[in-house]
PDB file of C-alpha atoms and ligand atoms in Angstrom:
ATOM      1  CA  UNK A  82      71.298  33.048  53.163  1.00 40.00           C
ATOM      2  CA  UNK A  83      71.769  31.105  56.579  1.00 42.00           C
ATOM      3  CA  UNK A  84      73.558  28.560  54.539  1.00 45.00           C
ATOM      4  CA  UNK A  85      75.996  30.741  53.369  1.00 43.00           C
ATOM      5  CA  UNK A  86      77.116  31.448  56.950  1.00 50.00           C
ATOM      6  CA  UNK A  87      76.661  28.208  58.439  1.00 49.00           C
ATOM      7  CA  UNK A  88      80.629  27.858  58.299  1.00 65.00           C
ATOM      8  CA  UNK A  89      80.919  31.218  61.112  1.00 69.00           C
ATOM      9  CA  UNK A  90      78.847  28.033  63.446  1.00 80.00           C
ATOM     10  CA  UNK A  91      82.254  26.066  63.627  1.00 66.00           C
ATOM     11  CA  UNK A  92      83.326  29.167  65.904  1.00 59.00           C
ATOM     12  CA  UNK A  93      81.552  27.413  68.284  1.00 58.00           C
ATOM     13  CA  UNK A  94      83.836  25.913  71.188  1.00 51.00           C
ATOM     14  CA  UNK A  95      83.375  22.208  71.985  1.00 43.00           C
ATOM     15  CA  UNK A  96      82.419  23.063  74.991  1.00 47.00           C
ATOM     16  CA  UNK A  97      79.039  24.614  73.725  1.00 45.00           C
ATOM     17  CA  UNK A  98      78.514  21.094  72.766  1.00 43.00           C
ATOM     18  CA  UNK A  99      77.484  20.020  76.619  1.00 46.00           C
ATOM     19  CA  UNK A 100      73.525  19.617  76.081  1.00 50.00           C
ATOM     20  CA  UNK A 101      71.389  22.876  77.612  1.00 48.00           C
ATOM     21  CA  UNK A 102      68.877  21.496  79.186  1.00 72.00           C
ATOM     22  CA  UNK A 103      68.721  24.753  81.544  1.00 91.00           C
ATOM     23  CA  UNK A 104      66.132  26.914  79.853  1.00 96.00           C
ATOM     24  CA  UNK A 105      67.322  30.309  78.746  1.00 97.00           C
ATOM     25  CA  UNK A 106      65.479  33.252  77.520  1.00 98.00           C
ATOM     26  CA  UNK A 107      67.599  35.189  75.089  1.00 98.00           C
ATOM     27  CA  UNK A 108      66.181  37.943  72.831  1.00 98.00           C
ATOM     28  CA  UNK A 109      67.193  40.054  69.470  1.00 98.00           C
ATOM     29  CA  UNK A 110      66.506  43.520  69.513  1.00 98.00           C
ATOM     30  CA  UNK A 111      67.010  46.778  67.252  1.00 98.00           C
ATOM     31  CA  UNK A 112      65.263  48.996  64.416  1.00 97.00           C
ATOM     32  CA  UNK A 113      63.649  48.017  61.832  1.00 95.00           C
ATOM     33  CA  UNK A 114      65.823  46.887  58.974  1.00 94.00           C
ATOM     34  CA  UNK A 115      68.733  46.024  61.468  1.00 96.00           C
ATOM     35  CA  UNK A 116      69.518  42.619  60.574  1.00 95.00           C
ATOM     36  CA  UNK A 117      67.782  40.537  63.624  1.00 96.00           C
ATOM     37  CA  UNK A 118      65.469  38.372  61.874  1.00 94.00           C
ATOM     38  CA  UNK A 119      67.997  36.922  59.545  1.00 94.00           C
ATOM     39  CA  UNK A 120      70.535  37.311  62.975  1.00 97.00           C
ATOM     40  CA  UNK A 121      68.202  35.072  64.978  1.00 96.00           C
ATOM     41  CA  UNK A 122      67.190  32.346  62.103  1.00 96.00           C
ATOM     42  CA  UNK A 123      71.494  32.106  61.863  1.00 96.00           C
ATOM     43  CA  UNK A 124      72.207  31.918  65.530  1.00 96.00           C
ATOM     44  CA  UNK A 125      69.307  28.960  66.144  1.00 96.00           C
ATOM     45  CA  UNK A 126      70.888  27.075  63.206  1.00 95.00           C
ATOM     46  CA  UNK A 127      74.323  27.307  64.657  1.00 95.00           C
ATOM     47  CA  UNK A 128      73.351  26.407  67.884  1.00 95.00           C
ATOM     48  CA  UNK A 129      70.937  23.408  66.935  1.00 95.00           C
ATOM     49  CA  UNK A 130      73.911  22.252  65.374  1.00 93.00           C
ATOM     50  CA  UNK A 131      75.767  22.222  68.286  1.00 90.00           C
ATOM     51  CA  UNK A 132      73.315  20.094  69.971  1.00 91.00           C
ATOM     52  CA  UNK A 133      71.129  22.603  71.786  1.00 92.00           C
ATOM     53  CA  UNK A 134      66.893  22.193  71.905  1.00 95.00           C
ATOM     54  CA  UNK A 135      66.758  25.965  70.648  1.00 97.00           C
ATOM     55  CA  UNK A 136      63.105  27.597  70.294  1.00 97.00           C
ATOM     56  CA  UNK A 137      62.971  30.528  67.521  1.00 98.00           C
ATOM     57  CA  UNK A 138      59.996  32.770  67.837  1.00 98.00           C
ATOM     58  CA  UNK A 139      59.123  36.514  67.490  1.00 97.00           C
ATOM     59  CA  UNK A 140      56.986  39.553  68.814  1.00 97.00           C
ATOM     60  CA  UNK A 141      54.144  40.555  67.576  1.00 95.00           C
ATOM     61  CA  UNK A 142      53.195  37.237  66.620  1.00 95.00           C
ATOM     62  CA  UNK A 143      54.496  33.614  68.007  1.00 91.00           C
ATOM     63  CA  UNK A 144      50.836  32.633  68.860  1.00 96.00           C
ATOM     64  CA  UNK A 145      47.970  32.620  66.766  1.00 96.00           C
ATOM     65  CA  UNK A 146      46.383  35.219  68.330  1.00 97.00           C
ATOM     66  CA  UNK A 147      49.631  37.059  68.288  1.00 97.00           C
ATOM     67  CA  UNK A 148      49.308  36.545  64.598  1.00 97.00           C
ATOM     68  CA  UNK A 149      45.830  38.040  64.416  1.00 97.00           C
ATOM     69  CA  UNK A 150      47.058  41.315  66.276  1.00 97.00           C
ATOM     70  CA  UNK A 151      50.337  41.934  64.731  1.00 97.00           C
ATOM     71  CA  UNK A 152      47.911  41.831  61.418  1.00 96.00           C
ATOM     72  CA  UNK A 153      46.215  44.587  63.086  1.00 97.00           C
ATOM     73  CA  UNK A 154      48.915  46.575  64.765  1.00 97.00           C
ATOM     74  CA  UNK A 155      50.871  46.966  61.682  1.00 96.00           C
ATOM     75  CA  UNK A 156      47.866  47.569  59.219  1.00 96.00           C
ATOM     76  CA  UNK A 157      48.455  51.198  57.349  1.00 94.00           C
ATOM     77  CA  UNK A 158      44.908  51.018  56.772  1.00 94.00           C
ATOM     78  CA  UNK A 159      43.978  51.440  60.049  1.00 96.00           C
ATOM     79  CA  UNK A 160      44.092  54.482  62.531  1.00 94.00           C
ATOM     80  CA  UNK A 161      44.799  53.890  66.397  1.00 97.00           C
ATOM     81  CA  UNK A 162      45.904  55.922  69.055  1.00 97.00           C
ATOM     82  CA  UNK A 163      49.853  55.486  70.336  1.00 98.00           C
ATOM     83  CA  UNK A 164      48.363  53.798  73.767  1.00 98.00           C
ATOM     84  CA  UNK A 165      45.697  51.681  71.405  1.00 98.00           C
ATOM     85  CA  UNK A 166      48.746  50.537  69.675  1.00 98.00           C
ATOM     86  CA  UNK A 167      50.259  49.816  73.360  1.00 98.00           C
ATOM     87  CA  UNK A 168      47.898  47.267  74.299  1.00 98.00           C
ATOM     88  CA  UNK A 169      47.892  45.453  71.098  1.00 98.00           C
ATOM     89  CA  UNK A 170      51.841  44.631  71.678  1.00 98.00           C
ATOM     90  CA  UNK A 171      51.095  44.119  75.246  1.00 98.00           C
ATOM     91  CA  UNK A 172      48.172  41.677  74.637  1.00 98.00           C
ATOM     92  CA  UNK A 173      49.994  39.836  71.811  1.00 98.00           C
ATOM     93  CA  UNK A 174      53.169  39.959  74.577  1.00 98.00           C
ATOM     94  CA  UNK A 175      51.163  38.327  77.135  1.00 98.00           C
ATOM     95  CA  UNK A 176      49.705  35.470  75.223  1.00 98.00           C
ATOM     96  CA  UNK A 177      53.240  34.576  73.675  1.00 98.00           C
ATOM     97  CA  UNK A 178      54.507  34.440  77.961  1.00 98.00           C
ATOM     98  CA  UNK A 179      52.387  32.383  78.749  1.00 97.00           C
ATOM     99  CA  UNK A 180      51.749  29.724  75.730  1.00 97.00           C
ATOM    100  CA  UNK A 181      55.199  29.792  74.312  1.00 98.00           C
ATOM    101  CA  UNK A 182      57.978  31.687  76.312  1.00 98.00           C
ATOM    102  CA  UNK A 183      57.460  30.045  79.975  1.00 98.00           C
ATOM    103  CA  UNK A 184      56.268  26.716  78.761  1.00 98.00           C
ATOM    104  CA  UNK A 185      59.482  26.733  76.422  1.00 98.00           C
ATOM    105  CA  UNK A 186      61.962  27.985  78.731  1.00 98.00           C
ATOM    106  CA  UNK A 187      60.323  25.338  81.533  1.00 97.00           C
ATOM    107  CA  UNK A 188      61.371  22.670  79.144  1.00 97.00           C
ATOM    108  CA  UNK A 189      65.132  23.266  78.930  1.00 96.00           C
ATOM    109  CA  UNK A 190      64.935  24.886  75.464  1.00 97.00           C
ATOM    110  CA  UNK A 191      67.057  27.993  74.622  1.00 97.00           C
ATOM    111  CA  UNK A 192      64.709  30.099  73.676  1.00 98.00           C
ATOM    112  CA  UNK A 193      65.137  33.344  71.157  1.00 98.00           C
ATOM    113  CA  UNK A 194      62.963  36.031  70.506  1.00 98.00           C
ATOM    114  CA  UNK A 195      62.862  38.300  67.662  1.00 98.00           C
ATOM    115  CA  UNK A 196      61.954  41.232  70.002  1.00 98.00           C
ATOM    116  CA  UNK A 197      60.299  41.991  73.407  1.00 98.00           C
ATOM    117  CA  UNK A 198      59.500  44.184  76.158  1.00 98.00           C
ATOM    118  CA  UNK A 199      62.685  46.590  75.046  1.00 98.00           C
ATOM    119  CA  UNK A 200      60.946  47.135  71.913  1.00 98.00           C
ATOM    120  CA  UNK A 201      57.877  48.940  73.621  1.00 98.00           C
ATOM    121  CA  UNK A 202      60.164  50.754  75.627  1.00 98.00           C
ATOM    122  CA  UNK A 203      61.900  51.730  72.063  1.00 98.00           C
ATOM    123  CA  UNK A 204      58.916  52.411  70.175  1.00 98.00           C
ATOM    124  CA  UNK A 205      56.093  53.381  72.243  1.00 98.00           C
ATOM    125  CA  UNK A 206      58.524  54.771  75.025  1.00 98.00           C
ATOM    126  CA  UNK A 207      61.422  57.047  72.821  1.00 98.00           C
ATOM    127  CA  UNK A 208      59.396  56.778  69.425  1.00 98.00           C
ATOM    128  CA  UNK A 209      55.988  57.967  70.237  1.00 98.00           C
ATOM    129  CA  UNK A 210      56.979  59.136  73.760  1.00 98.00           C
ATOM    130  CA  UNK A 211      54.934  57.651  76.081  1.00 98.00           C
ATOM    131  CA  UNK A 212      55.570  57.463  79.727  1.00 98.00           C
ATOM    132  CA  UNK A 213      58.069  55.219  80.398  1.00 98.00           C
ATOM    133  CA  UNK A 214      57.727  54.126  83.674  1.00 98.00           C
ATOM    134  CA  UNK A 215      53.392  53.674  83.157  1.00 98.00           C
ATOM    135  CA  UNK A 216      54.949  51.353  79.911  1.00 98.00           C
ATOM    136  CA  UNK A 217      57.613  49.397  82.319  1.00 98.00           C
ATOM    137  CA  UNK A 218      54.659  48.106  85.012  1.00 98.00           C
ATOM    138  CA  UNK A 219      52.282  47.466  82.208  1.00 98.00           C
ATOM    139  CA  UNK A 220      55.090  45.733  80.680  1.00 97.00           C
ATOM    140  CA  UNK A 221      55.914  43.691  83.594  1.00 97.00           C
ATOM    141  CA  UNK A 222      52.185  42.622  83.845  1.00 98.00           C
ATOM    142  CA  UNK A 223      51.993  41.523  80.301  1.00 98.00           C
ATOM    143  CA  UNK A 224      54.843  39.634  80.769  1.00 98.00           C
ATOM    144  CA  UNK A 225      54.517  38.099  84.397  1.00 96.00           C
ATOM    145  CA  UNK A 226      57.964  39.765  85.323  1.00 97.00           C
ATOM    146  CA  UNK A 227      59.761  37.997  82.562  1.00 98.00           C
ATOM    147  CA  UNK A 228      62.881  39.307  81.699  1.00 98.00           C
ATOM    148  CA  UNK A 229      65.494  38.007  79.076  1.00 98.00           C
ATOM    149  CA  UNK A 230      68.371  36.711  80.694  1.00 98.00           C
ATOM    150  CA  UNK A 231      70.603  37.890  78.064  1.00 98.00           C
ATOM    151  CA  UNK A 232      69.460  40.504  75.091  1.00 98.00           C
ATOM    152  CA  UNK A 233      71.556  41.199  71.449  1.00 98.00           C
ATOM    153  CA  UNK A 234      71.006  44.405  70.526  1.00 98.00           C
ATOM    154  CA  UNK A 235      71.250  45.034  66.744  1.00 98.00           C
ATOM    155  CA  UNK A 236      72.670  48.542  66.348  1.00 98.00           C
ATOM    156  CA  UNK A 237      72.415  50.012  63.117  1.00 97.00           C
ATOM    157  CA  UNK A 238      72.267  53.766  61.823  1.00 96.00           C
ATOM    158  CA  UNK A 239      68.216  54.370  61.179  1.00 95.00           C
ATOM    159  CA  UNK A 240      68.972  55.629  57.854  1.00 95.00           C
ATOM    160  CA  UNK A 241      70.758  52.724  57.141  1.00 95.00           C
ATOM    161  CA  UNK A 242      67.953  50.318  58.287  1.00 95.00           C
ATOM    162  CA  UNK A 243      65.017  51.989  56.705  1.00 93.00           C
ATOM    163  CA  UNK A 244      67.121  51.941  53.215  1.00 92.00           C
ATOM    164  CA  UNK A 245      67.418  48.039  54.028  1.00 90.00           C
ATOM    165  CA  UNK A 246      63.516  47.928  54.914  1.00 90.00           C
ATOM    166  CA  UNK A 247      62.603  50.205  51.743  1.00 82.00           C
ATOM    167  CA  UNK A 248      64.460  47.861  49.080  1.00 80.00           C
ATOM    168  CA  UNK A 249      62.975  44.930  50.329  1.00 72.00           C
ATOM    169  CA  UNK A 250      59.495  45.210  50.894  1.00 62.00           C
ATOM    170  CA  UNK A 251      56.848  47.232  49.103  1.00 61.00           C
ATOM    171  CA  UNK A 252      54.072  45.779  51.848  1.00 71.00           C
ATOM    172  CA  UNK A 253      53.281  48.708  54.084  1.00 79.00           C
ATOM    173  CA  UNK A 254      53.566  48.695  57.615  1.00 89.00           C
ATOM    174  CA  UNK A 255      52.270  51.502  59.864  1.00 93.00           C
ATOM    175  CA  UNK A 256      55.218  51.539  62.625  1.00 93.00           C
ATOM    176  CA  UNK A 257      57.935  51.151  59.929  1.00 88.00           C
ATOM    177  CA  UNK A 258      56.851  53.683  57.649  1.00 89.00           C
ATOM    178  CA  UNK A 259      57.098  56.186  60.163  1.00 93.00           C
ATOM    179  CA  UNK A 260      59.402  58.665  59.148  1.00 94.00           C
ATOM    180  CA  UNK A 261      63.338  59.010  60.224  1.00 96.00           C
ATOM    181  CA  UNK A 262      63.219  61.007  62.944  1.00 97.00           C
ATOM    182  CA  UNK A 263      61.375  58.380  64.737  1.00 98.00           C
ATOM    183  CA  UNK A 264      63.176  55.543  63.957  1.00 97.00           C
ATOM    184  CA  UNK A 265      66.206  57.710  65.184  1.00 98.00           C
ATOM    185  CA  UNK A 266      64.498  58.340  68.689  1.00 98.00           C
ATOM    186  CA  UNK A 267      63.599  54.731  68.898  1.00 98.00           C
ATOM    187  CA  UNK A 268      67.304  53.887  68.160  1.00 98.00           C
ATOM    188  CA  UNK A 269      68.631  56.164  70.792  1.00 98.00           C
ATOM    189  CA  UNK A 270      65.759  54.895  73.126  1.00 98.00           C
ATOM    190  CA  UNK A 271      67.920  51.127  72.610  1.00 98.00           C
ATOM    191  CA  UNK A 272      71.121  52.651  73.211  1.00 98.00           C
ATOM    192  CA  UNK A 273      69.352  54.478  76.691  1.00 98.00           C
ATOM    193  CA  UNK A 274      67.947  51.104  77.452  1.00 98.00           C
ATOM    194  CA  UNK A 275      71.880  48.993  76.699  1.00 98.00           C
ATOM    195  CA  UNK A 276      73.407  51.594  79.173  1.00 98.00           C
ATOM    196  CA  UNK A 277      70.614  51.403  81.663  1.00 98.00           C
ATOM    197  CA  UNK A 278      70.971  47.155  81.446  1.00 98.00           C
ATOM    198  CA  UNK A 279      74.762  46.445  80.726  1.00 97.00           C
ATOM    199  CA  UNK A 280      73.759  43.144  83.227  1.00 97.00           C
ATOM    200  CA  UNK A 281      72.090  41.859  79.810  1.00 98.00           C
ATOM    201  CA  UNK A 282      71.700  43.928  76.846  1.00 98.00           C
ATOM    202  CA  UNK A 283      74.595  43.625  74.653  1.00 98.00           C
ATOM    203  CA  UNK A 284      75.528  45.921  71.697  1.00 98.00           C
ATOM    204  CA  UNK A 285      76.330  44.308  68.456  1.00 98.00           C
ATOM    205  CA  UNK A 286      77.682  46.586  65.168  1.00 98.00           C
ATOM    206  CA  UNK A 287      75.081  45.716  62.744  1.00 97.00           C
ATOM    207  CA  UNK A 288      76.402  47.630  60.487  1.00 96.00           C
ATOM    208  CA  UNK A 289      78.980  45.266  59.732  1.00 96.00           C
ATOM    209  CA  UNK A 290      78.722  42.197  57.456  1.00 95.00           C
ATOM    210  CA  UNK A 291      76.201  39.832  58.039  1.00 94.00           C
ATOM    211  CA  UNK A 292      79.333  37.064  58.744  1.00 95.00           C
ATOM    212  CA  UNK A 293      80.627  39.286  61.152  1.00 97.00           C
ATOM    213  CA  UNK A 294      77.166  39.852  63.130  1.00 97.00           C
ATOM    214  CA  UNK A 295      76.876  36.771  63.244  1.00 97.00           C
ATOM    215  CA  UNK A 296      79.920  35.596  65.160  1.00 97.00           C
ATOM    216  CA  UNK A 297      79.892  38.212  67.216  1.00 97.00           C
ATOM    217  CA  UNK A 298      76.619  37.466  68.131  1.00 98.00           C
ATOM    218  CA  UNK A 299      77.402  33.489  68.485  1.00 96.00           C
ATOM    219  CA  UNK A 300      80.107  34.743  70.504  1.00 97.00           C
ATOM    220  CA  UNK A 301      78.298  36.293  72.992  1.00 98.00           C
ATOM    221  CA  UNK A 302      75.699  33.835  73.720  1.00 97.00           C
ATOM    222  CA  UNK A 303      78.544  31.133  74.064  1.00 95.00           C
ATOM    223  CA  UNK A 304      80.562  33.244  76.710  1.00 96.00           C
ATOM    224  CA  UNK A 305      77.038  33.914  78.651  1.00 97.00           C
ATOM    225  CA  UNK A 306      76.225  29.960  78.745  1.00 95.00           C
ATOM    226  CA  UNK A 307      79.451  29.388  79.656  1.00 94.00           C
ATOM    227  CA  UNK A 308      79.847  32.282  82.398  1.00 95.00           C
ATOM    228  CA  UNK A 309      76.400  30.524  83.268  1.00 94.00           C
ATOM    229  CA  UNK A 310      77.306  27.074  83.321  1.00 90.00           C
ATOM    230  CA  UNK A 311      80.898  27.689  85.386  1.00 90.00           C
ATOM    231  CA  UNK A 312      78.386  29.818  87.818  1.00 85.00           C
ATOM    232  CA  UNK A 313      80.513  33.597  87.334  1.00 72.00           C
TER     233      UNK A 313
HETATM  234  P1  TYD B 587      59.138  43.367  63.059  1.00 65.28           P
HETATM  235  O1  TYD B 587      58.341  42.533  62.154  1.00 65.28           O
HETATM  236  O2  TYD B 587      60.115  42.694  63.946  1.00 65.28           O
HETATM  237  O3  TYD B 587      59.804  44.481  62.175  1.00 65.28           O
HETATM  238  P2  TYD B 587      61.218  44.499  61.490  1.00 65.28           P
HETATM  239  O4  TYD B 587      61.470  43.133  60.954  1.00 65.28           O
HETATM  240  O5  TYD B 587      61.049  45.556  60.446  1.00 65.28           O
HETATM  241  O6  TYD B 587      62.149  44.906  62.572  1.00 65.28           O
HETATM  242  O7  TYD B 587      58.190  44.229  64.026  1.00 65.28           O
HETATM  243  C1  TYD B 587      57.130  44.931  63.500  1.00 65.28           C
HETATM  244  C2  TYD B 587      57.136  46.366  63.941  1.00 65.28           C
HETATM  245  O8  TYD B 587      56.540  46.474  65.233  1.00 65.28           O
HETATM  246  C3  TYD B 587      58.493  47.036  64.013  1.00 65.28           C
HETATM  247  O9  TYD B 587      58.402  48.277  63.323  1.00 65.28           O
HETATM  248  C4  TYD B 587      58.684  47.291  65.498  1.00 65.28           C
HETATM  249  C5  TYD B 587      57.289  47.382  66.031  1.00 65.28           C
HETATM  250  N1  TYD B 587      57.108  47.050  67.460  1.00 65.28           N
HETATM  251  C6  TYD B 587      56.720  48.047  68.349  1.00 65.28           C
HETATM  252  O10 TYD B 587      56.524  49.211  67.942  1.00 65.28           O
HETATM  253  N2  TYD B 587      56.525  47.727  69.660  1.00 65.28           N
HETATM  254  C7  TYD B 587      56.683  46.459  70.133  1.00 65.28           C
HETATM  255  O11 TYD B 587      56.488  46.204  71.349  1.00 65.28           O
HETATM  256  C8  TYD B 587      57.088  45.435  69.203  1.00 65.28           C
HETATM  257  C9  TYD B 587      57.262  44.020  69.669  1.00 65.28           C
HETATM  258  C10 TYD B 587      57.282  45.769  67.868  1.00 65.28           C
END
């Protein structure tokens, strides 16, 4: 699949070329079943080829205990409370800050993540509807006042992204199986959170062809390094 697309990477301009080695901490967010795993793998292919140190990892998960707790979080099997749930993301959050996100970004890599503190805010904040501002400090302890310096948001109709979900996996998984009208809360909750941040959350049409997601999306990373880079 990413080698299908790898031709969209020649949209690069030459001047993406320059090596990065300022760190930057850019993450992929949306539903479930909007495209951003497949988004992200793409976008760190392209921009590897264009010379870049770029760091691909993903939330919950990225660390090994990360591993252990998304195992837990997103068992079916297993019954937990929307604030038990909470602190599982937030735990495996903190863990991936401080082994893998700071260290990375410290380095001079360009670092993506498959999600981050705007998916609590989505899914524990608009889906379940916990308090939001009791989820943004806890947040901001978990991560040590990290914030992405630049966020794609993967905007996709949730019926359209649970049909994507539903064909391809039969594995269950407790926060995606959760019926429509939550996944449609948690996608207005991203759209709340994209107007409250246009500094650095911006909206991509996932809906469109994968091709087409991903140069848009290459597209707006390049004119961020290179608003970065000329200092505007
Ligand atoms: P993920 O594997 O990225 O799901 P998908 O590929 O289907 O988008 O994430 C697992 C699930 O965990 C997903 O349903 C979103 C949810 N989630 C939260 O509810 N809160 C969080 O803080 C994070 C990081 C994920």
């Amino acid at each position: 699949m990413v080698e299908n697309r790898i031709g969209e990477c020649e949209s690069m301009p030459a001047e993406a070329d320059a090596a990065g080695e300022q760190g930057a901490f850019i993450t992929v967010e949306g539903g479930d079943g909007a495209g951003k795993t497949t988004l992200a793998k793409s976008l760190a292919e392209c921009l590897r080829q264009s010379g870049r140190s770029v760091r691909l990892t993903f939330e919950p998960g990225g660390t090994s205990l990360g591993t252990r707790l998304r195992a837990l979080v997103l068992d079916p099997e297993l019954e937990m409370g929307d604030w038990d749930e909470t602190w599982l993301f937030l735990a495996a959050r903190a863990s991936h800050v401080h082994d893998v996100l700071r260290p990375a970004i410290a380095n001079g890599e360009l670092v993506f993540s498959d999600r981050f503190s705007d998916s609590t805010l989505a899914y524990q904040g608009y889906g379940r509807g916990l308090d939001l501002e009791r989820l943004r400090r806890l947040s901001d302890e978990a991560t040590q006042g990290l914030i992405p310096d630049l966020t794609l948001l993967l905007d996709v109709p949730a019926e359209v992204g649970l049909a994507r979900t539903r064909t391809r996996s039969s594995d269950g998984d407790r926060i995606g199986d959760a019926d429509l009208a939550f996944h449609m809360r948690v996608n207005a909750g991203f759209r709340a959170l994209a107007l409250e941040h246009g500094e650095r959350i911006v909206v991509i049409d996932a809906s469109l062809d994968a091709s087409s997601v991903l140069l848009n999306a290459l597209t707006t990373v390049n004119d961020w390094l290179e608003a970065r880079s000329s200092g505007t």
